[in-house]
Short mmCIF file of C-alpha atoms in Angstrom, two decimals:
data_model
loop_
_atom_site.label_atom_id
_atom_site.label_comp_id
_atom_site.label_asym_id
_atom_site.label_seq_id
_atom_site.Cartn_x
_atom_site.Cartn_y
_atom_site.Cartn_z
CA MET P 1027 63.30 -54.40 0.35
CA ILE P 1028 61.70 -51.34 2.05
CA VAL P 1029 57.97 -51.24 1.88
CA SER P 1030 56.33 -47.87 2.19
CA PRO P 1031 53.57 -47.46 4.81
CA ILE P 1032 50.06 -47.58 3.38
CA VAL P 1033 47.61 -44.80 4.24
CA ARG P 1034 44.05 -44.17 3.57
CA VAL P 1035 43.07 -40.99 1.67
CA ASP P 1036 39.72 -39.13 1.66
CA ASN P 1037 38.36 -40.73 -1.37
CA GLY P 1038 38.45 -44.08 0.35
CA ARG P 1039 41.50 -45.51 -1.57
CA TYR P 1040 44.75 -46.83 0.03
CA VAL P 1041 48.09 -45.53 -1.41
CA ALA P 1042 51.71 -45.72 -0.34
CA THR P 1043 53.04 -42.66 1.50
CA ASP P 1044 55.80 -42.25 -1.06
CA ARG P 1045 53.13 -41.59 -3.66
CA LEU P 1046 51.42 -38.84 -1.74
CA LEU P 1047 51.97 -35.44 -3.11
CA PRO P 1048 53.15 -32.54 -0.86
CA MET P 1049 50.21 -30.43 0.66
CA GLU P 1050 51.39 -27.26 -1.36
CA GLN P 1051 50.77 -29.41 -4.60
CA ILE P 1052 47.36 -30.67 -3.30
CA ALA P 1053 45.84 -27.38 -2.02
CA PRO P 1054 44.72 -25.17 -4.76
CA ARG P 1055 46.24 -21.65 -4.76
CA THR P 1056 44.09 -18.65 -4.96
CA SER P 1057 45.44 -16.04 -7.27
CA TRP P 1058 45.30 -12.34 -6.55
CA LYS P 1059 42.98 -11.99 -9.53
CA VAL P 1060 40.48 -14.31 -8.09
CA VAL P 1061 40.70 -12.47 -4.78
CA ALA P 1062 40.17 -9.14 -6.55
CA VAL P 1063 37.13 -10.56 -8.54
CA ARG P 1064 35.55 -11.78 -5.32
CA ALA P 1065 36.04 -8.47 -3.55
CA ALA P 1066 34.64 -6.59 -6.57
CA MET P 1067 31.64 -8.80 -6.78
CA TRP P 1068 31.11 -8.50 -2.96
CA GLY P 1069 31.45 -4.71 -3.15
CA LEU P 1070 28.86 -4.56 -5.99
CA GLY P 1071 26.37 -6.69 -4.19
CA PHE P 1072 26.75 -4.62 -1.00
CA GLY P 1073 26.42 -1.28 -3.00
CA LEU P 1074 23.44 -2.59 -4.82
CA GLY P 1075 21.81 -3.65 -1.50
CA VAL P 1076 22.41 -0.33 0.17
CA GLY P 1077 21.27 1.61 -2.89
CA THR P 1078 17.99 -0.42 -3.12
CA ILE P 1079 17.30 0.20 0.67
CA LEU P 1080 18.13 3.96 0.23
CA ALA P 1081 15.79 4.24 -2.76
CA LEU P 1082 13.03 2.49 -1.15
CA SER P 1083 13.32 4.72 1.93
CA ILE P 1084 13.25 7.74 -0.10
CA TRP P 1085 10.24 6.60 -2.00
CA PHE P 1086 8.37 5.77 1.19
CA MET P 1087 9.06 9.28 2.67
CA ASP P 1088 8.24 11.14 -0.49
CA ARG P 1089 5.29 9.20 -1.68
CA PRO P 1090 1.82 10.95 -1.43
CA LYS P 1091 -0.01 10.45 1.76
CA SER P 1092 -3.59 9.41 1.63
CA TRP P 1093 -6.05 11.68 3.30
CA ASN P 1094 -7.27 10.62 6.83
CA THR P 1095 -11.09 10.51 6.64
CA ARG P 1096 -11.63 8.81 10.03
CA ALA P 1097 -9.89 11.12 12.50
CA LEU P 1098 -12.58 13.79 12.56
CA THR P 1099 -16.13 12.61 12.05
CA PRO P 1100 -19.07 15.10 11.52
CA HIS P 1101 -22.53 14.48 13.00
CA ASN P 1102 -25.98 16.34 13.23
CA VAL P 1103 -25.37 18.77 10.30
CA LYS P 1104 -27.84 21.68 10.37
CA VAL P 1105 -28.20 24.56 7.87
CA ALA P 1106 -29.57 28.16 8.57
CA GLY P 1107 -29.90 31.26 6.70
CA ILE P 1108 -27.64 34.06 7.95
CA GLY P 1109 -27.53 37.80 7.42
CA HIS P 1110 -24.39 39.87 7.58
CA ALA P 1111 -24.74 43.23 9.14
CA LYS P 1112 -22.83 46.38 9.94
CA ASP P 1113 -22.93 47.39 13.60
CA LEU P 1114 -24.07 51.09 13.67
CA GLY P 1115 -24.22 51.27 17.33
CA SER P 1116 -27.95 51.62 18.00
CA THR P 1117 -28.93 49.40 15.16
CA PHE P 1118 -27.65 47.00 12.57
CA ASP P 1119 -27.63 47.45 8.80
CA VAL P 1120 -28.06 44.25 6.99
CA ASP P 1121 -25.76 44.28 3.84
CA GLY P 1122 -25.81 40.64 2.65
CA ILE P 1123 -27.33 37.24 2.93
CA GLY P 1124 -25.85 33.88 3.19
CA THR P 1125 -25.90 30.38 4.58
CA SER P 1126 -24.43 28.81 7.82
CA PHE P 1127 -23.73 25.09 8.35
CA SER P 1128 -23.24 23.90 11.87
CA PHE P 1129 -22.40 20.38 13.04
CA ASP P 1130 -20.84 18.25 15.85
CA LEU P 1131 -17.18 17.26 14.99
CA GLU P 1132 -16.03 14.12 16.70
CA ASN P 1133 -12.39 13.32 17.40
CA THR P 1134 -12.26 9.60 17.12
CA THR P 1135 -8.38 9.36 17.86
CA SER P 1136 -6.60 9.14 21.10
CA GLU P 1137 -4.76 12.41 20.63
CA ASP P 1138 -5.96 15.96 20.84
CA LEU P 1139 -6.46 17.55 17.42
CA THR P 1140 -6.91 21.04 16.24
CA LEU P 1141 -9.02 22.15 13.13
CA PRO P 1142 -7.22 25.29 11.71
CA LYS P 1143 -9.06 28.30 10.57
CA ASP P 1144 -7.28 28.29 7.25
CA VAL P 1145 -8.54 24.80 6.06
CA LYS P 1146 -9.43 24.41 2.39
CA VAL P 1147 -13.33 24.18 2.01
CA MET P 1148 -14.65 22.76 -1.24
CA GLN P 1149 -17.89 21.34 -2.45
CA SER P 1150 -18.75 18.46 -4.75
CA ASP P 1151 -21.17 18.49 -7.70
CA LYS P 1152 -24.24 16.40 -6.98
CA SER P 1153 -24.13 14.55 -10.36
CA SER P 1154 -20.50 14.30 -11.17
CA GLY P 1155 -18.91 14.34 -7.86
CA SER P 1156 -16.08 16.87 -8.95
CA LEU P 1157 -14.77 19.27 -6.51
CA ALA P 1158 -14.91 23.09 -6.71
CA ASP P 1159 -13.92 25.88 -4.45
CA SER P 1160 -16.51 26.90 -1.85
CA SER P 1161 -17.28 30.34 -0.44
CA LEU P 1162 -17.85 28.70 2.97
CA LEU P 1163 -15.22 29.60 5.71
CA VAL P 1164 -14.34 27.95 9.08
CA GLN P 1165 -15.06 30.73 11.60
CA LYS P 1166 -12.25 30.17 13.96
CA GLU P 1167 -9.63 27.47 15.04
CA TYR P 1168 -11.18 24.62 16.92
CA PHE P 1169 -9.43 22.53 19.56
CA ILE P 1170 -10.88 19.13 19.67
CA PRO P 1171 -9.75 16.89 22.76
CA ALA P 1172 -9.28 13.19 22.19
CA LYS P 1173 -12.55 11.16 22.06
CA HIS P 1174 -14.57 14.34 22.39
CA THR P 1175 -16.98 16.30 20.16
CA VAL P 1176 -17.02 19.98 19.48
CA ALA P 1177 -19.52 22.23 17.58
CA VAL P 1178 -18.25 23.73 14.40
CA THR P 1179 -19.58 26.41 12.10
CA LEU P 1180 -19.08 27.14 8.59
CA GLN P 1181 -20.47 30.30 6.91
CA ASN P 1182 -20.62 32.44 3.86
CA ALA P 1183 -22.50 35.25 5.49
CA ASN P 1184 -22.31 37.86 2.69
CA GLU P 1185 -22.62 35.71 -0.38
CA CYS P 1186 -25.92 37.08 -1.76
CA VAL P 1187 -27.58 40.58 -2.01
CA LYS P 1188 -29.61 41.66 1.10
CA THR P 1189 -32.86 41.71 -0.89
CA MET P 1190 -32.68 37.99 -1.45
CA LYS P 1191 -34.58 35.58 0.68
CA THR P 1192 -32.41 33.08 2.58
CA ASP P 1193 -33.82 29.93 0.81
CA GLU P 1194 -33.25 31.58 -2.55
CA CYS P 1195 -29.61 32.34 -1.58
CA PHE P 1196 -29.27 28.81 -0.52
CA ASP P 1197 -30.68 27.28 -3.64
CA ALA P 1198 -28.57 29.56 -5.75
CA ILE P 1199 -25.26 28.27 -4.24
CA PHE P 1200 -25.98 24.73 -2.95
CA LYS P 1201 -28.84 23.40 -4.97
CA GLY P 1202 -26.60 21.27 -7.17
CA VAL P 1203 -24.00 20.44 -4.38
CA GLY P 1204 -23.87 16.99 -2.95
CA GLU P 1205 -21.21 17.33 -0.16
CA ILE P 1206 -19.13 19.97 1.53
CA VAL P 1207 -15.55 18.65 1.90
CA ILE P 1208 -12.91 20.20 4.28
CA PHE P 1209 -9.32 19.52 3.74
CA ASP P 1210 -6.72 20.18 6.57
CA GLN P 1211 -3.70 20.24 4.35
CA SER P 1212 -1.31 20.42 7.20
CA ALA P 1213 -2.40 17.24 8.94
CA LYS P 1214 -3.73 15.42 5.76
CA ARG P 1215 -7.23 15.11 7.23
CA GLU P 1216 -10.53 15.12 5.32
CA ILE P 1217 -13.90 15.91 6.64
CA ARG P 1218 -16.99 15.59 4.40
CA PHE P 1219 -20.80 15.83 4.87
CA ALA P 1220 -23.81 15.82 2.76
CA VAL P 1221 -25.61 19.08 2.16
CA PRO P 1222 -28.98 18.93 3.91
CA SER P 1223 -32.15 20.48 2.60
CA TYR P 1224 -33.17 23.93 3.78
CA LYS P 1225 -36.43 25.84 4.06
CA GLY P 1226 -36.10 29.39 5.12
CA ARG P 1227 -38.48 31.42 7.15
CA LYS P 1228 -41.78 32.46 5.48
CA ASP P 1229 -40.83 36.06 5.48
CA GLY P 1230 -37.41 35.15 3.91
CA ALA P 1231 -35.48 36.88 6.63
CA PRO P 1232 -32.18 35.45 8.09
CA ASP P 1233 -32.44 32.97 11.03
CA PHE P 1234 -29.71 35.02 12.66
CA ILE P 1235 -27.36 37.98 12.04
CA SER P 1236 -23.52 37.95 11.92
CA THR P 1237 -21.57 41.11 12.39
CA ASP P 1238 -18.17 39.55 11.73
#
């Protein structure tokens, strides 16, 4: 009698070698359908992942950016009455009255900044806080080096008739205004300061004359 050798299989049992199945019968065969399904699932997952990343990137780039209110900080705001005059050579002909705001603008960043002349100037209602267009204009482009402060001027030199006193003109335009707000739309920077009180000269004449 021939005794078949005994071997141990993975499950801890001992069986005769003539009872072992061939490897091609033991190992499961993967059909092409299973491979195709797995490939499709992997491709779908990869596509969803790439699509999600792309969508998030587009959203991040296109989302509205908040206004930077810290880069440029105003200090020492002062107000004065200004008269607009025509230069007639030997004399000046005052043809309008307005208001001038001057302040020190500090660049708090570590890079050089520029305040363009074409910024949007608005003013907020003292009671509601709502914004409206302002007649004030930035007089020129201001270059502000990093960590430095530059004097800036806003004016509406020809807003009121020349027969008005400067404090009357100021009250007519700014009595109900809480803040002046400057928007640099190109750089998304915002500058705001409270409107100070103003008492003009006793004779009502302008504090200075502008010929611009």
